[in-house]
Amino acid sequence: MPGRLCSARVEEETLRRSHGGLEAEVLRLLWSYDEPVTSRVLWDAFDDDGRPARTTLLTVLSRLEGKGQVQRVAGNGGALFSAIRTDAAQAADSMTETLDHVTDRQAALTHFAGQLDGADVDLLRRVLGDGGK
């Protein structure tokens, strides 16, 4: 029995990770469209071997809507979905949130800057030189 319990926990963790991965993939797909799309369009955009069940996709869209990351609007052919924020805004928010949870912000930023390639360092210098706007 202990082996089954441990196995069930591993399976549960795998499912949680896969749902997080699926959420990220759904957002990536939504960012690739210039306008809101139906769940069917999203479903069709998945590779055949990685396509989730339609009900799973709808559940993920509902969860993302609940998290304030996806907007659902009524359309002629049913609900249309779009990402509320761009991928760039999402990445910036994620970096800021991460910095808010470290004990040594300077060390974290120093490590981050040390991992950037030359082109990113130049870009960051240009952005900061323009007042960060």
XYZ file of C-alpha atoms in Angstrom:
133
model
C 0.000 0.000 0.000
C 2.721 2.593 0.742
C 3.957 2.170 -2.835
C 0.502 2.987 -4.174
C 0.191 6.106 -2.039
C 3.593 7.332 -3.181
C 2.700 6.504 -6.778
C -0.587 8.404 -6.456
C 1.293 11.470 -5.158
C 3.719 11.322 -8.084
C 0.807 11.050 -10.522
C -0.978 13.974 -8.820
C 2.170 16.137 -9.019
C 2.633 15.189 -12.667
C -0.952 16.234 -13.397
C -0.462 19.566 -11.623
C 2.678 20.250 -13.602
C 1.023 19.226 -16.833
C -1.915 21.566 -16.141
C 0.560 24.392 -15.467
C 2.287 23.525 -18.705
C -1.036 23.420 -20.482
C -1.962 26.833 -19.083
C 1.334 28.219 -20.397
C 0.710 26.638 -23.804
C -2.826 28.062 -23.979
C -1.493 31.528 -23.154
C 1.247 31.145 -25.770
C -1.377 30.242 -28.359
C -3.634 33.139 -27.358
C -0.700 35.556 -27.670
C -0.145 34.347 -31.224
C -3.561 35.667 -32.345
C -4.332 39.329 -33.029
C -7.965 38.965 -31.993
C -10.098 36.825 -29.667
C -10.595 33.223 -30.824
C -12.952 30.362 -30.072
C -11.913 27.364 -28.035
C -12.193 25.351 -31.261
C -9.570 27.523 -32.962
C -7.283 27.046 -29.951
C -7.938 23.315 -29.889
C -7.112 23.035 -33.596
C -3.856 24.942 -33.025
C -2.425 22.172 -30.825
C -0.251 19.496 -32.399
C -2.143 16.235 -32.825
C 0.058 14.410 -30.309
C -0.225 17.196 -27.688
C -3.865 18.144 -28.135
C -5.831 18.074 -24.872
C -9.420 16.925 -24.625
C -11.860 19.731 -25.489
C -13.247 19.653 -21.949
C -9.732 19.966 -20.526
C -9.070 22.980 -22.726
C -12.314 24.603 -21.571
C -11.360 23.929 -17.944
C -7.944 25.535 -18.464
C -9.529 28.560 -20.141
C -11.945 28.870 -17.222
C -9.095 28.668 -14.698
C -7.081 31.279 -16.592
C -10.158 33.498 -16.677
C -10.509 33.063 -12.911
C -6.863 34.084 -12.475
C -7.466 37.245 -14.508
C -5.240 36.132 -17.369
C -7.897 35.390 -19.994
C -10.977 37.305 -21.042
C -14.104 35.559 -22.334
C -16.501 37.543 -24.524
C -19.646 36.517 -26.327
C -19.280 36.059 -30.075
C -21.558 35.036 -32.924
C -20.291 31.452 -32.869
C -19.956 31.138 -29.105
C -17.452 32.384 -26.562
C -14.279 34.076 -27.734
C -11.097 34.089 -25.670
C -8.130 36.428 -25.517
C -5.185 36.987 -23.211
C -5.681 40.058 -21.031
C -1.993 40.966 -20.958
C 0.746 40.554 -23.526
C 3.466 37.989 -23.068
C 5.922 40.824 -22.360
C 3.705 42.208 -19.579
C 3.273 38.699 -18.171
C 7.045 38.157 -18.127
C 7.661 41.550 -16.484
C 5.050 40.849 -13.803
C 6.592 37.440 -13.148
C 10.078 38.925 -12.748
C 8.781 41.653 -10.428
C 6.869 39.125 -8.329
C 9.972 36.969 -8.039
C 12.043 39.960 -6.909
C 9.399 40.796 -4.320
C 9.999 37.403 -2.687
C 13.806 37.375 -2.415
C 15.659 38.477 0.687
C 18.509 40.137 -1.239
C 17.091 42.026 -4.206
C 20.503 43.417 -5.211
C 22.054 39.939 -5.339
C 19.139 38.613 -7.380
C 19.392 41.464 -9.884
C 23.171 41.039 -10.054
C 22.801 37.327 -10.811
C 20.104 38.054 -13.376
C 22.203 40.706 -15.137
C 25.189 38.357 -15.127
C 23.188 35.794 -17.105
C 22.223 38.220 -19.879
C 24.011 38.129 -23.205
C 25.607 41.262 -24.649
C 22.608 42.183 -26.792
C 20.261 42.040 -23.787
C 22.674 44.099 -21.674
C 22.795 46.739 -24.436
C 19.001 46.720 -24.683
C 18.636 47.092 -20.926
C 21.115 50.001 -20.940
C 19.131 51.724 -23.712
C 15.840 51.229 -21.861
C 17.242 52.504 -18.575
C 18.939 55.397 -20.394
C 15.482 56.446 -21.631
C 14.192 56.661 -18.074
C 12.978 53.035 -18.058
C 10.011 53.802 -20.302
